Short mmCIF file of C-alpha atoms and ligand atoms in Angstrom, two decimals:
data_model
loop_
_atom_site.label_atom_id
_atom_site.label_comp_id
_atom_site.label_asym_id
_atom_site.label_seq_id
_atom_site.Cartn_x
_atom_site.Cartn_y
_atom_site.Cartn_z
CA MET I 204 66.72 -32.10 3.37
CA LYS I 205 63.10 -32.81 2.61
CA LYS I 206 62.04 -31.65 6.12
CA ILE I 207 63.70 -28.13 5.75
CA THR I 208 62.28 -27.63 2.36
CA LEU I 209 58.86 -28.37 3.76
CA ILE I 210 59.38 -26.00 6.75
CA GLN I 211 60.83 -23.23 4.44
CA LYS I 212 57.71 -23.73 2.15
CA ILE I 213 55.53 -23.51 5.09
CA SER I 214 57.20 -20.55 6.56
CA THR I 215 57.45 -18.68 3.27
CA GLY I 216 53.79 -19.56 2.46
CA PHE I 217 52.86 -18.29 5.77
CA LEU I 218 54.60 -15.13 5.44
CA CYS I 219 53.30 -14.62 1.98
CA GLY I 220 49.74 -15.20 3.43
CA LEU I 221 50.47 -12.61 6.24
CA LEU I 222 51.80 -10.15 3.63
CA SER I 223 48.98 -10.51 1.25
CA LEU I 224 46.57 -10.36 4.14
CA SER I 225 47.79 -7.14 5.53
CA VAL I 226 48.28 -5.52 2.09
CA SER I 227 44.79 -6.58 1.05
CA ALA I 228 43.47 -5.42 4.47
CA GLN I 229 44.86 -2.05 3.86
CA GLN I 230 43.75 -1.82 0.26
CA LYS I 231 40.21 -2.50 1.22
CA PRO I 232 38.46 0.81 0.87
CA ASN I 233 36.90 2.45 3.83
CA ILE I 234 33.11 2.87 3.37
CA VAL I 235 31.12 5.67 4.62
CA ILE I 236 27.35 5.86 4.17
CA ILE I 237 26.10 9.28 5.05
CA TYR I 238 22.18 8.61 5.27
CA ALA I 239 19.95 11.83 5.44
CA ASP I 240 16.50 11.60 7.01
CA ASP I 241 13.55 12.56 4.97
CA LEU I 242 15.54 14.34 2.38
CA GLY I 243 13.54 14.53 -1.02
CA TYR I 244 14.75 13.69 -4.50
CA GLY I 245 14.94 17.28 -5.29
CA ASP I 246 16.13 18.80 -2.07
CA VAL I 247 19.77 19.10 -2.92
CA SER I 248 21.01 21.44 -5.77
CA CYS I 249 22.83 18.59 -7.76
CA TYR I 250 19.23 17.20 -8.07
CA GLY I 251 17.66 20.45 -9.06
CA MET I 252 17.10 22.57 -5.72
CA LYS I 253 17.45 26.17 -6.83
CA LYS I 254 16.77 28.16 -3.81
CA ILE I 255 19.96 27.01 -1.85
CA ARG I 256 23.23 25.55 -2.66
CA THR I 257 24.32 22.31 -1.04
CA GLN I 258 27.92 22.69 -2.01
CA HIS I 259 29.58 19.79 -0.23
CA ILE I 260 26.82 17.32 -1.35
CA ASP I 261 27.33 18.71 -4.97
CA GLN I 262 30.92 18.24 -4.74
CA LEU I 263 30.45 14.47 -3.97
CA ALA I 264 28.65 14.53 -7.32
CA GLN I 265 31.34 16.20 -9.10
CA GLN I 266 33.90 13.64 -8.20
CA GLY I 267 31.54 10.56 -8.23
CA VAL I 268 28.52 8.87 -9.65
CA ARG I 269 25.20 10.65 -9.31
CA PHE I 270 22.23 8.09 -9.65
CA THR I 271 18.85 9.31 -10.93
CA ASN I 272 17.12 6.00 -10.52
CA ALA I 273 18.09 4.66 -6.91
CA TYR I 274 15.58 3.95 -4.34
CA ALA I 275 15.29 3.16 -0.55
CA THR I 276 13.46 -0.01 0.11
CA SER I 277 10.57 2.03 1.76
CA ALA I 278 8.99 5.39 2.17
CA THR I 279 9.48 5.68 5.81
CA CYS I 280 12.57 5.43 8.11
CA THR I 281 12.65 2.18 10.03
CA PRO I 282 11.94 -0.11 7.26
CA SER I 283 14.45 1.67 4.96
CA ARG I 284 17.04 1.37 7.62
CA PHE I 285 16.19 -2.31 8.11
CA GLY I 286 16.69 -2.82 4.22
CA ILE I 287 19.96 -1.22 3.81
CA LEU I 288 21.41 -2.84 6.86
CA THR I 289 20.28 -6.46 6.23
CA GLY I 290 19.82 -6.63 2.33
CA LYS I 291 16.44 -7.94 2.95
CA TYR I 292 13.03 -6.34 2.07
CA PRO I 293 11.61 -5.09 5.38
CA TRP I 294 8.12 -6.20 4.40
CA ARG I 295 9.24 -9.80 4.83
CA GLN I 296 9.49 -9.40 8.55
CA LYS I 297 6.79 -8.29 11.14
CA ASN I 298 7.47 -5.19 13.22
CA THR I 299 9.48 -3.30 10.56
CA GLY I 300 7.20 -0.47 10.28
CA ILE I 301 7.82 3.05 11.89
CA ALA I 302 9.31 1.84 15.29
CA PRO I 303 7.58 3.07 18.34
CA GLY I 304 10.23 4.79 20.83
CA ASP I 305 10.19 1.75 23.07
CA ALA I 306 10.44 -0.92 20.34
CA SER I 307 12.60 -3.85 20.93
CA LEU I 308 15.60 -4.51 18.51
CA ILE I 309 14.30 -5.47 15.01
CA LEU I 310 17.75 -6.37 13.56
CA PRO I 311 18.80 -9.84 13.48
CA THR I 312 21.41 -11.15 16.04
CA ASP I 313 21.54 -14.70 14.88
CA HIS I 314 22.87 -13.96 11.32
CA ARG I 315 24.99 -11.35 9.72
CA THR I 316 23.79 -7.90 8.98
CA LEU I 317 25.79 -5.50 6.59
CA PRO I 318 28.04 -4.32 9.37
CA GLY I 319 28.48 -7.82 10.45
CA MET I 320 29.45 -9.01 7.09
CA LEU I 321 31.96 -6.13 6.95
CA LYS I 322 33.26 -6.91 10.32
CA ASP I 323 34.11 -10.49 9.14
CA ALA I 324 36.08 -8.86 6.24
CA GLY I 325 38.26 -7.20 8.65
CA TYR I 326 36.54 -3.67 9.15
CA GLN I 327 35.83 -1.57 12.20
CA THR I 328 32.10 -0.88 11.95
CA ALA I 329 30.28 2.03 13.56
CA VAL I 330 26.87 3.46 13.61
CA ILE I 331 26.64 7.14 14.53
CA GLY I 332 23.48 9.13 14.54
CA LYS I 333 19.85 8.10 14.19
CA TRP I 334 19.05 4.50 14.92
CA HIS I 335 15.28 3.89 15.17
CA LEU I 336 15.60 0.04 14.79
CA GLY I 337 14.61 -0.77 18.28
CA LEU I 338 16.64 -1.51 21.29
CA GLY I 339 16.49 -4.28 23.96
CA THR I 340 14.17 -7.25 24.12
CA ASN I 341 10.30 -7.38 24.58
CA ALA I 342 10.73 -7.39 28.18
CA GLY I 343 11.37 -3.42 27.76
CA ILE I 344 14.40 -1.36 28.55
CA ASP I 345 15.81 0.08 31.64
CA TRP I 346 17.56 3.15 30.55
CA ASN I 347 19.79 3.26 33.51
CA LYS I 348 21.37 -0.06 32.93
CA ALA I 349 23.26 -1.67 30.18
CA ILE I 350 20.98 -1.51 27.07
CA SER I 351 21.20 -4.80 24.88
CA PRO I 352 20.65 -6.04 22.47
CA GLY I 353 21.37 -3.13 20.13
CA PRO I 354 23.79 -2.08 17.46
CA LEU I 355 26.80 -4.10 18.99
CA GLU I 356 24.80 -7.25 19.00
CA ALA I 357 23.88 -6.52 15.41
CA GLY I 358 27.22 -6.09 13.86
CA PHE I 359 28.66 -2.70 14.86
CA THR I 360 31.89 -2.56 16.78
CA TYR I 361 30.98 0.95 17.98
CA SER I 362 27.94 2.80 18.30
CA PHE I 363 26.82 6.49 19.36
CA ILE I 364 23.01 6.89 18.55
CA MET I 365 19.96 8.90 19.17
CA PRO I 366 17.82 5.70 20.11
CA ALA I 367 14.64 6.52 17.94
CA THR I 368 13.85 9.54 15.90
CA LEU I 369 14.45 13.11 17.23
CA ASP I 370 10.58 13.68 17.98
CA ARG I 371 10.45 10.60 20.32
CA VAL I 372 11.68 10.35 23.95
CA PRO I 373 14.22 9.46 25.30
CA CYS I 374 16.07 12.40 23.87
CA VAL I 375 19.60 11.28 25.10
CA PHE I 376 22.59 9.79 23.24
CA VAL I 377 23.51 6.15 23.80
CA GLU I 378 27.15 5.29 23.31
CA ASP I 379 27.67 1.40 23.05
CA HIS I 380 25.44 0.06 25.82
CA HIS I 381 24.94 3.12 27.88
CA VAL I 382 23.21 6.43 28.08
CA ILE I 383 25.75 9.28 27.97
CA ASN I 384 25.91 11.63 30.96
CA ALA I 385 23.57 9.41 33.01
CA ASP I 386 23.15 10.32 36.62
CA PRO I 387 22.32 7.63 39.14
CA ASN I 388 20.57 10.33 41.23
CA ASP I 389 18.24 11.19 38.40
CA LEU I 390 17.04 7.95 36.84
CA ILE I 391 15.53 8.09 33.37
CA GLU I 392 11.94 6.71 32.92
CA VAL I 393 10.31 6.39 29.57
CA ASN I 394 6.73 5.63 28.95
CA TYR I 395 4.70 5.40 25.82
CA LYS I 396 1.27 4.72 27.31
CA HIS I 397 0.93 7.24 29.96
CA LYS I 398 2.84 10.31 31.66
CA THR I 399 5.72 9.57 34.02
CA GLY I 400 7.09 12.01 36.50
CA ASN I 401 6.12 15.76 36.46
CA ASP I 402 7.93 17.25 33.42
CA PRO I 403 5.73 19.70 31.52
CA THR I 404 4.32 18.49 28.43
CA GLY I 405 3.19 20.37 25.26
CA LEU I 406 -0.39 19.63 25.94
CA GLU I 407 -0.38 21.20 29.42
CA ASN I 408 2.38 23.77 29.08
CA PRO I 409 2.27 25.18 25.52
CA GLU I 410 3.70 28.32 26.88
CA LYS I 411 7.04 26.54 27.48
CA LEU I 412 7.50 25.69 23.80
CA ARG I 413 9.77 27.25 21.26
CA MET I 414 7.81 25.26 18.36
CA HIS I 415 4.24 24.02 18.55
CA PRO I 416 3.12 20.68 17.60
CA ALA I 417 0.61 20.52 14.67
CA PRO I 418 -2.78 20.00 15.79
CA GLY I 419 -3.97 16.41 15.44
CA GLN I 420 -0.57 14.82 15.02
CA GLY I 421 0.41 14.23 18.53
CA HIS I 422 3.99 15.31 19.44
CA ASN I 423 2.62 17.15 22.52
CA GLN I 424 3.86 15.03 25.33
CA THR I 425 7.22 15.59 27.31
CA ILE I 426 8.97 18.91 26.64
CA VAL I 427 12.71 18.53 26.12
CA ASP I 428 14.84 21.53 25.09
CA SER I 429 11.58 23.57 24.74
CA ILE I 430 10.11 21.19 22.17
CA SER I 431 7.44 18.71 23.11
CA ARG I 432 7.81 15.12 21.96
CA ILE I 433 6.10 11.78 21.19
CA GLY I 434 6.12 9.76 24.63
CA TRP I 435 6.81 10.75 28.21
CA MET I 436 9.99 10.91 30.03
CA SER I 437 11.29 11.88 33.42
CA GLY I 438 14.81 12.17 34.88
CA GLY I 439 18.11 12.18 32.95
CA ASN I 440 18.17 15.91 32.89
CA ARG I 441 21.88 16.05 32.65
CA ALA I 442 21.81 13.55 29.56
CA ARG I 443 19.07 15.16 27.53
CA TRP I 444 20.42 16.56 24.23
CA LYS I 445 19.98 20.09 22.98
CA ASP I 446 18.58 19.92 19.39
CA GLU I 447 20.87 22.63 18.01
CA ASN I 448 23.95 20.71 19.14
CA ILE I 449 23.14 17.23 17.69
CA ALA I 450 24.60 17.54 14.30
CA GLY I 451 27.87 19.07 15.65
CA ILE I 452 28.04 16.23 18.29
CA ILE I 453 27.49 13.29 15.91
CA THR I 454 29.64 14.82 13.43
CA GLY I 455 32.51 15.05 15.95
CA LYS I 456 31.95 11.45 16.80
CA ALA I 457 32.14 10.51 13.25
CA ILE I 458 35.57 12.35 12.76
CA GLN I 459 36.85 10.64 16.00
CA PHE I 460 35.78 7.29 14.82
CA ILE I 461 37.52 7.87 11.43
CA SER I 462 40.92 9.34 12.89
CA SER I 463 41.07 6.49 15.45
CA ASN I 464 40.62 3.92 12.82
CA LYS I 465 42.68 5.46 9.96
CA GLN I 466 45.17 2.53 9.89
CA GLN I 467 42.64 -0.23 9.24
CA PRO I 468 39.50 -0.45 7.01
CA PHE I 469 36.45 0.93 8.53
CA PHE I 470 32.92 1.14 7.73
CA LEU I 471 31.01 4.13 9.15
CA TYR I 472 27.14 4.19 8.71
CA PHE I 473 26.54 7.95 9.75
CA ALA I 474 22.72 8.44 10.07
CA SER I 475 22.07 12.32 10.26
CA GLY I 476 19.02 13.43 12.15
CA ASP I 477 18.48 16.08 9.42
CA ILE I 478 16.11 17.00 8.06
CA HIS I 479 13.60 15.14 10.17
CA VAL I 480 11.34 16.98 12.54
CA PRO I 481 11.66 18.69 14.94
CA ARG I 482 14.01 20.75 12.86
CA TYR I 483 16.06 23.11 15.02
CA PRO I 484 19.51 23.45 13.50
CA ASN I 485 22.40 25.06 15.03
CA SER I 486 22.44 28.97 15.22
CA MET I 487 25.12 28.72 12.30
CA PHE I 488 22.26 27.69 10.03
CA ARG I 489 19.04 29.18 11.70
CA GLY I 490 17.69 31.84 9.40
CA LYS I 491 20.30 31.18 6.69
CA SER I 492 18.32 29.46 3.87
CA GLY I 493 15.57 31.91 3.59
CA MET I 494 13.15 28.81 3.54
CA GLY I 495 12.85 28.36 7.25
CA LEU I 496 14.05 25.72 9.53
CA ARG I 497 13.60 22.93 7.03
CA GLY I 498 15.83 24.65 4.46
CA ASP I 499 18.31 25.61 7.26
CA ALA I 500 18.47 21.81 8.26
CA ILE I 501 19.47 21.15 4.76
CA LEU I 502 22.32 23.53 5.11
CA GLN I 503 23.32 21.96 8.23
CA LEU I 504 23.27 18.47 6.64
CA ASP I 505 25.45 19.82 3.88
CA TRP I 506 27.84 21.19 6.31
CA THR I 507 27.98 17.63 8.09
CA VAL I 508 29.15 16.20 4.63
CA GLY I 509 31.62 18.85 4.23
CA GLN I 510 33.15 18.23 7.68
CA ILE I 511 33.41 14.32 7.14
CA VAL I 512 35.02 14.93 3.78
CA LYS I 513 37.36 17.40 5.17
CA ALA I 514 38.48 15.09 7.94
CA LEU I 515 39.03 12.26 5.53
CA ASP I 516 41.19 14.80 3.44
CA SER I 517 43.34 15.93 6.23
CA LEU I 518 43.98 12.21 7.29
CA GLY I 519 45.04 11.21 3.74
CA LEU I 520 42.02 8.83 3.47
CA THR I 521 40.18 10.42 0.58
CA LYS I 522 41.47 8.14 -2.25
CA ASN I 523 40.71 5.09 -0.36
CA THR I 524 37.38 5.92 0.99
CA MET I 525 34.07 5.34 -0.72
CA ILE I 526 31.46 7.77 0.46
CA ILE I 527 27.81 7.08 -0.20
CA PHE I 528 25.26 9.73 0.33
CA SER I 529 21.55 8.96 0.23
CA SER I 530 18.07 9.40 2.28
CA ASP I 531 15.92 6.97 3.82
CA ASN I 532 12.77 8.30 2.44
CA GLY I 533 11.26 11.15 0.51
CA PRO I 534 10.21 14.57 1.65
CA VAL I 535 7.57 15.90 4.03
CA LEU I 536 6.88 19.46 5.03
CA ASN I 537 4.70 19.40 8.09
CA ASP I 538 5.45 16.18 9.89
CA GLY I 539 4.15 17.28 13.37
CA TYR I 540 5.51 20.73 14.10
CA LEU I 541 4.55 24.21 13.04
CA ASP I 542 7.91 25.05 11.83
CA GLN I 543 6.79 27.03 8.81
CA ALA I 544 8.09 24.57 6.36
CA VAL I 545 4.96 24.77 4.41
CA GLU I 546 4.69 28.60 4.53
CA LEU I 547 8.35 29.16 3.33
CA VAL I 548 8.86 26.54 0.82
CA GLY I 549 8.06 29.03 -2.07
CA ASN I 550 8.48 27.39 -5.40
CA HIS I 551 10.74 24.81 -4.26
CA HIS I 552 9.69 21.36 -5.00
CA PRO I 553 11.27 18.99 -2.34
CA ALA I 554 10.39 15.90 -4.48
CA GLY I 555 11.60 17.37 -7.88
CA PRO I 556 9.53 16.15 -10.58
CA LEU I 557 8.02 13.26 -8.67
CA ARG I 558 4.62 12.71 -7.27
CA GLY I 559 3.76 12.07 -3.59
CA GLY I 560 6.36 12.24 -0.77
CA LYS I 561 7.30 10.53 2.37
CA TYR I 562 4.71 7.63 3.19
CA SER I 563 3.69 7.30 -0.42
CA ALA I 564 3.96 4.50 -2.89
CA PHE I 565 4.28 7.13 -5.67
CA GLU I 566 7.74 7.89 -6.71
CA ALA I 567 8.70 10.51 -4.35
CA GLY I 568 8.22 7.94 -1.26
CA ALA I 569 11.30 5.85 -2.02
CA LYS I 570 13.30 7.45 -4.98
CA VAL I 571 15.95 9.43 -3.25
CA PRO I 572 19.22 11.14 -4.05
CA PHE I 573 22.16 8.73 -4.22
CA ILE I 574 25.74 9.50 -4.95
CA VAL I 575 28.88 7.35 -4.74
CA LYS I 576 32.38 8.79 -4.51
CA TRP I 577 35.50 6.82 -4.57
CA PRO I 578 38.43 8.43 -6.06
CA GLY I 579 40.43 5.25 -5.67
CA GLY I 580 37.85 3.15 -7.61
CA ILE I 581 35.53 5.45 -9.59
CA LYS I 582 36.20 7.59 -12.52
CA GLY I 583 34.33 10.71 -11.42
CA LYS I 584 31.64 13.00 -12.52
CA GLN I 585 29.13 10.50 -14.02
CA THR I 586 25.51 10.45 -14.18
CA SER I 587 23.94 7.05 -13.99
CA ASN I 588 20.23 6.23 -14.82
CA THR I 589 20.76 2.62 -13.55
CA LEU I 590 17.88 1.12 -11.50
CA ILE I 591 19.34 0.26 -8.15
CA SER I 592 18.11 -0.14 -4.64
CA GLN I 593 19.85 0.41 -1.26
CA VAL I 594 19.14 -3.20 -0.47
CA ASP I 595 21.92 -3.92 -2.96
CA LEU I 596 24.71 -2.53 -0.84
CA PHE I 597 25.10 -5.76 1.12
CA ALA I 598 25.90 -7.93 -1.85
CA SER I 599 27.72 -5.34 -3.54
CA PHE I 600 30.15 -4.64 -0.50
CA ALA I 601 30.44 -8.42 -0.09
CA LYS I 602 31.84 -8.53 -3.56
CA LEU I 603 34.07 -5.61 -3.00
CA THR I 604 35.62 -7.05 0.24
CA GLY I 605 35.57 -10.71 -0.80
CA GLN I 606 32.97 -11.99 1.50
CA THR I 607 30.60 -14.80 0.56
CA ILE I 608 26.90 -14.33 1.22
CA GLN I 609 25.59 -16.99 3.53
CA PRO I 610 22.26 -18.81 2.71
CA ASP I 611 20.36 -16.93 5.56
CA GLU I 612 21.49 -13.43 4.79
CA ALA I 613 20.52 -10.71 2.44
CA PRO I 614 17.95 -12.57 0.32
CA ASP I 615 16.89 -9.47 -1.72
CA SER I 616 20.52 -7.98 -2.27
CA PHE I 617 21.93 -8.10 -5.83
CA ASP I 618 25.60 -7.62 -6.55
CA MET I 619 25.57 -4.14 -8.15
CA LEU I 620 29.07 -3.27 -7.59
CA GLN I 621 30.00 -2.55 -11.05
CA GLN I 622 26.97 -0.19 -11.24
CA LEU I 623 28.06 1.41 -8.19
CA LEU I 624 31.43 2.03 -9.57
CA GLY I 625 29.96 3.59 -12.73
CA ARG I 626 31.40 0.72 -14.84
CA SER I 627 27.97 -0.70 -15.79
CA ARG I 628 24.47 0.47 -16.72
CA GLN I 629 22.80 -2.75 -16.26
CA ASN I 630 19.63 -2.18 -14.48
CA ARG I 631 18.45 -4.45 -11.68
CA PRO I 632 15.89 -6.72 -13.42
CA TYR I 633 13.08 -5.38 -11.13
CA LEU I 634 12.84 -3.45 -7.81
CA VAL I 635 10.33 -3.56 -5.09
CA THR I 636 9.34 -0.44 -3.23
CA HIS I 637 7.03 -0.40 -0.05
CA ALA I 638 4.74 2.28 1.54
CA GLY I 639 1.17 1.26 2.57
CA THR I 640 1.27 -1.03 -0.50
CA LEU I 641 3.94 -2.61 -2.55
CA ALA I 642 5.03 -1.49 -6.00
CA ILE I 643 7.31 -3.15 -8.57
CA ILE I 644 9.38 -1.44 -11.04
CA SER I 645 10.77 -3.26 -14.00
CA GLY I 646 12.57 -1.53 -16.95
CA ASP I 647 10.31 1.61 -17.90
CA TRP I 648 7.16 0.35 -16.05
CA LYS I 649 5.90 0.75 -12.54
CA TYR I 650 2.98 -1.21 -11.03
CA ILE I 651 1.40 -0.41 -7.87
CA SER I 652 -0.66 -3.00 -6.29
CA PRO I 653 -4.28 -2.36 -5.33
CA SER I 654 -4.94 -1.11 -1.85
CA LYS I 655 -7.81 0.08 0.18
CA GLY I 656 -5.70 2.64 2.02
CA ALA I 657 -6.50 6.44 2.10
CA LYS I 658 -5.68 8.36 -0.99
CA VAL I 659 -4.08 11.23 0.83
CA ALA I 660 -2.66 11.52 4.31
CA ARG I 661 -4.24 14.68 5.20
CA GLU I 662 -2.26 15.61 8.23
CA VAL I 663 0.79 15.85 6.27
CA ASN I 664 -0.92 16.65 2.98
CA ILE I 665 0.80 13.95 0.89
CA GLU I 666 -0.87 11.59 -1.79
CA LEU I 667 -0.13 8.15 -0.64
CA GLY I 668 -0.42 6.27 -4.01
CA ASN I 669 -3.25 4.00 -2.94
CA ASP I 670 -6.06 2.95 -5.22
CA THR I 671 -8.46 0.10 -5.09
CA GLY I 672 -7.47 -0.78 -8.66
CA PRO I 673 -4.30 -1.54 -10.12
CA GLN I 674 -2.01 1.21 -11.17
CA LEU I 675 0.44 1.17 -14.03
CA TYR I 676 2.78 4.01 -14.91
CA HIS I 677 5.10 4.24 -17.92
CA LEU I 678 8.12 5.99 -15.98
CA SER I 679 10.16 6.88 -18.90
CA ALA I 680 7.54 8.85 -20.44
CA ASP I 681 5.62 9.91 -17.18
CA ALA I 682 8.19 10.32 -14.32
CA GLY I 683 5.40 12.28 -12.42
CA GLU I 684 2.95 9.27 -12.54
CA GLN I 685 0.12 11.36 -13.94
CA HIS I 686 -1.30 8.73 -16.41
CA ASN I 687 -2.53 5.45 -14.88
CA VAL I 688 -2.18 3.30 -18.02
CA ALA I 689 -3.47 -0.05 -16.37
CA ALA I 690 -6.50 -0.29 -18.57
CA GLN I 691 -4.50 0.19 -21.76
CA TYR I 692 -1.92 -2.51 -20.93
CA PRO I 693 -3.64 -5.33 -19.20
CA ASP I 694 -0.93 -7.83 -20.16
CA LYS I 695 1.67 -5.61 -18.52
CA VAL I 696 -0.19 -5.30 -15.44
CA LYS I 697 -0.73 -9.11 -15.38
CA THR I 698 3.01 -9.63 -15.89
CA LEU I 699 4.13 -7.19 -13.21
CA ALA I 700 1.55 -8.45 -10.72
CA ALA I 701 2.94 -12.02 -11.25
CA GLU I 702 6.43 -10.90 -10.93
CA LEU I 703 5.69 -8.99 -7.65
CA GLU I 704 3.73 -12.09 -6.32
CA SER I 705 6.66 -14.28 -7.06
CA VAL I 706 9.20 -11.86 -5.37
CA GLN I 707 6.69 -11.89 -2.25
CA GLY I 708 6.70 -15.82 -2.30
CA ARG I 709 10.55 -16.25 -2.33
C1 LIG H 101 4.96 9.39 12.23
C2 LIG H 101 5.08 10.75 13.00
C3 LIG H 101 6.10 11.61 12.29
C4 LIG H 101 7.44 10.93 12.20
C5 LIG H 101 7.30 9.67 11.51
C6 LIG H 101 8.50 8.89 11.56
C7 LIG H 101 2.94 11.12 13.88
C8 LIG H 101 1.67 11.77 13.60
N1 LIG H 101 3.77 11.26 12.97
O1 LIG H 101 4.11 8.51 12.84
O2 LIG H 101 6.26 12.76 12.99
O3 LIG H 101 7.94 10.78 13.40
O4 LIG H 101 6.25 8.79 12.10
O5 LIG H 101 9.43 9.26 10.51
O6 LIG H 101 3.01 10.43 14.97
S1 LIG H 101 10.58 8.49 10.05
O7 LIG H 101 11.22 9.25 9.04
O8 LIG H 101 11.21 8.15 11.15
O9 LIG H 101 9.91 7.25 9.48
CA1 LIG H 102 12.99 9.21 7.57
#
């Protein structure tokens, strides 16, 4: 009798366990991060862009929480991507600056990343789009063989990537471990030190270009799809992308991933190539913004968002999917190509009211649009001025999915789940941003640590926020950082400098 009861108990418990497992597995929301590239705080209409309407991005804000005080960890691409995917400030680790095209993998493989943690929570995890976090080991990569370690070794269950940034060779897609459309009779070679093969370059054959590199900025090496890039490549002709098709291809892959995982929780880190240089959007968008290719690329980005939203809708997944839309760093006009971004910007302010831009310690470097929509979990149409960083997604998603953060992971991530859901306006106690130098924001104040770096990056015409003395800005009164009040508030400077130092020492 006793035995039967025990067996009954065990089996009922087991069944209940199974049941609750499958129910909760189904209830866990899908998570989609749509990460734009170089999109400024003022570059979409729900953040003040007047000249063109970004209707699909605006729609996310209509139905979700639009943050006005959200930051990437850094003012450039590689470090911000490292931050969002690891929950760790990139400046804690060497080699997290803008990754050269032949950099080795900089994400950890010995402990969990954000996708690795979500994988443990039962998610299928995909990266689709721009990677720019290095691939392979220090021994270099043979692009004609299995490429590893990469996204699959860093927590993703599926990957379809552009390896570096669009302006760097090799201009091919890599799916899981392999270059797509590789041809054993046309081996790919990549070199960042000297020319390889006989392909024309921007320097030698400018007549073959559809867009010219900006003088003094490089981008004049191997020509792929009539645009010269940084770095040299030869071979792989069949595998080379056409810039105007990139958005359509990666959006299609995203929709495929979503629909083949509709029965189970999924995490999609969708990293658009827009609006980074070289900007050459599809003919559907070229000439449509009235602002040249940069504006056209914003329209393409908005279309991408619309396509993903539409796919979720048609699969009945809208209610249980959290979409986060943001950017990896602030805006830049001329970032290496003469694409008329400068001439046609008119009275549009890509950074909105902020000072600086991409590369800058001023606000426009890392303060970015950030929208969270999740009909099943968020009461929509809210604006939140809560101070929050992309580095917080790790701990917040761990909370959301019932994962415990291990001692060796996500050291800088705060659980901001309630804030993400619009249920709390509690600020992060402090937040560190990183460009040439580090800055700390706490409450209304921002302190930029002294730096000997150049004041202006002349090629891109952006103020970098460097100064040999301390800078202190009272952000609530002076969002545009026009008045350095360090001399008036020496105690504040001391406190913030000490706080920054203590964060650095942690
Ligand atoms: C810079 C490139 C710029 C862009 C950037 C990376 C030069 C002169 N400029 O070094 O064109 O590629 O790196 O941008 O090479 S990011 O958004 O991926 O960080
Ligand atoms: Ca970027």
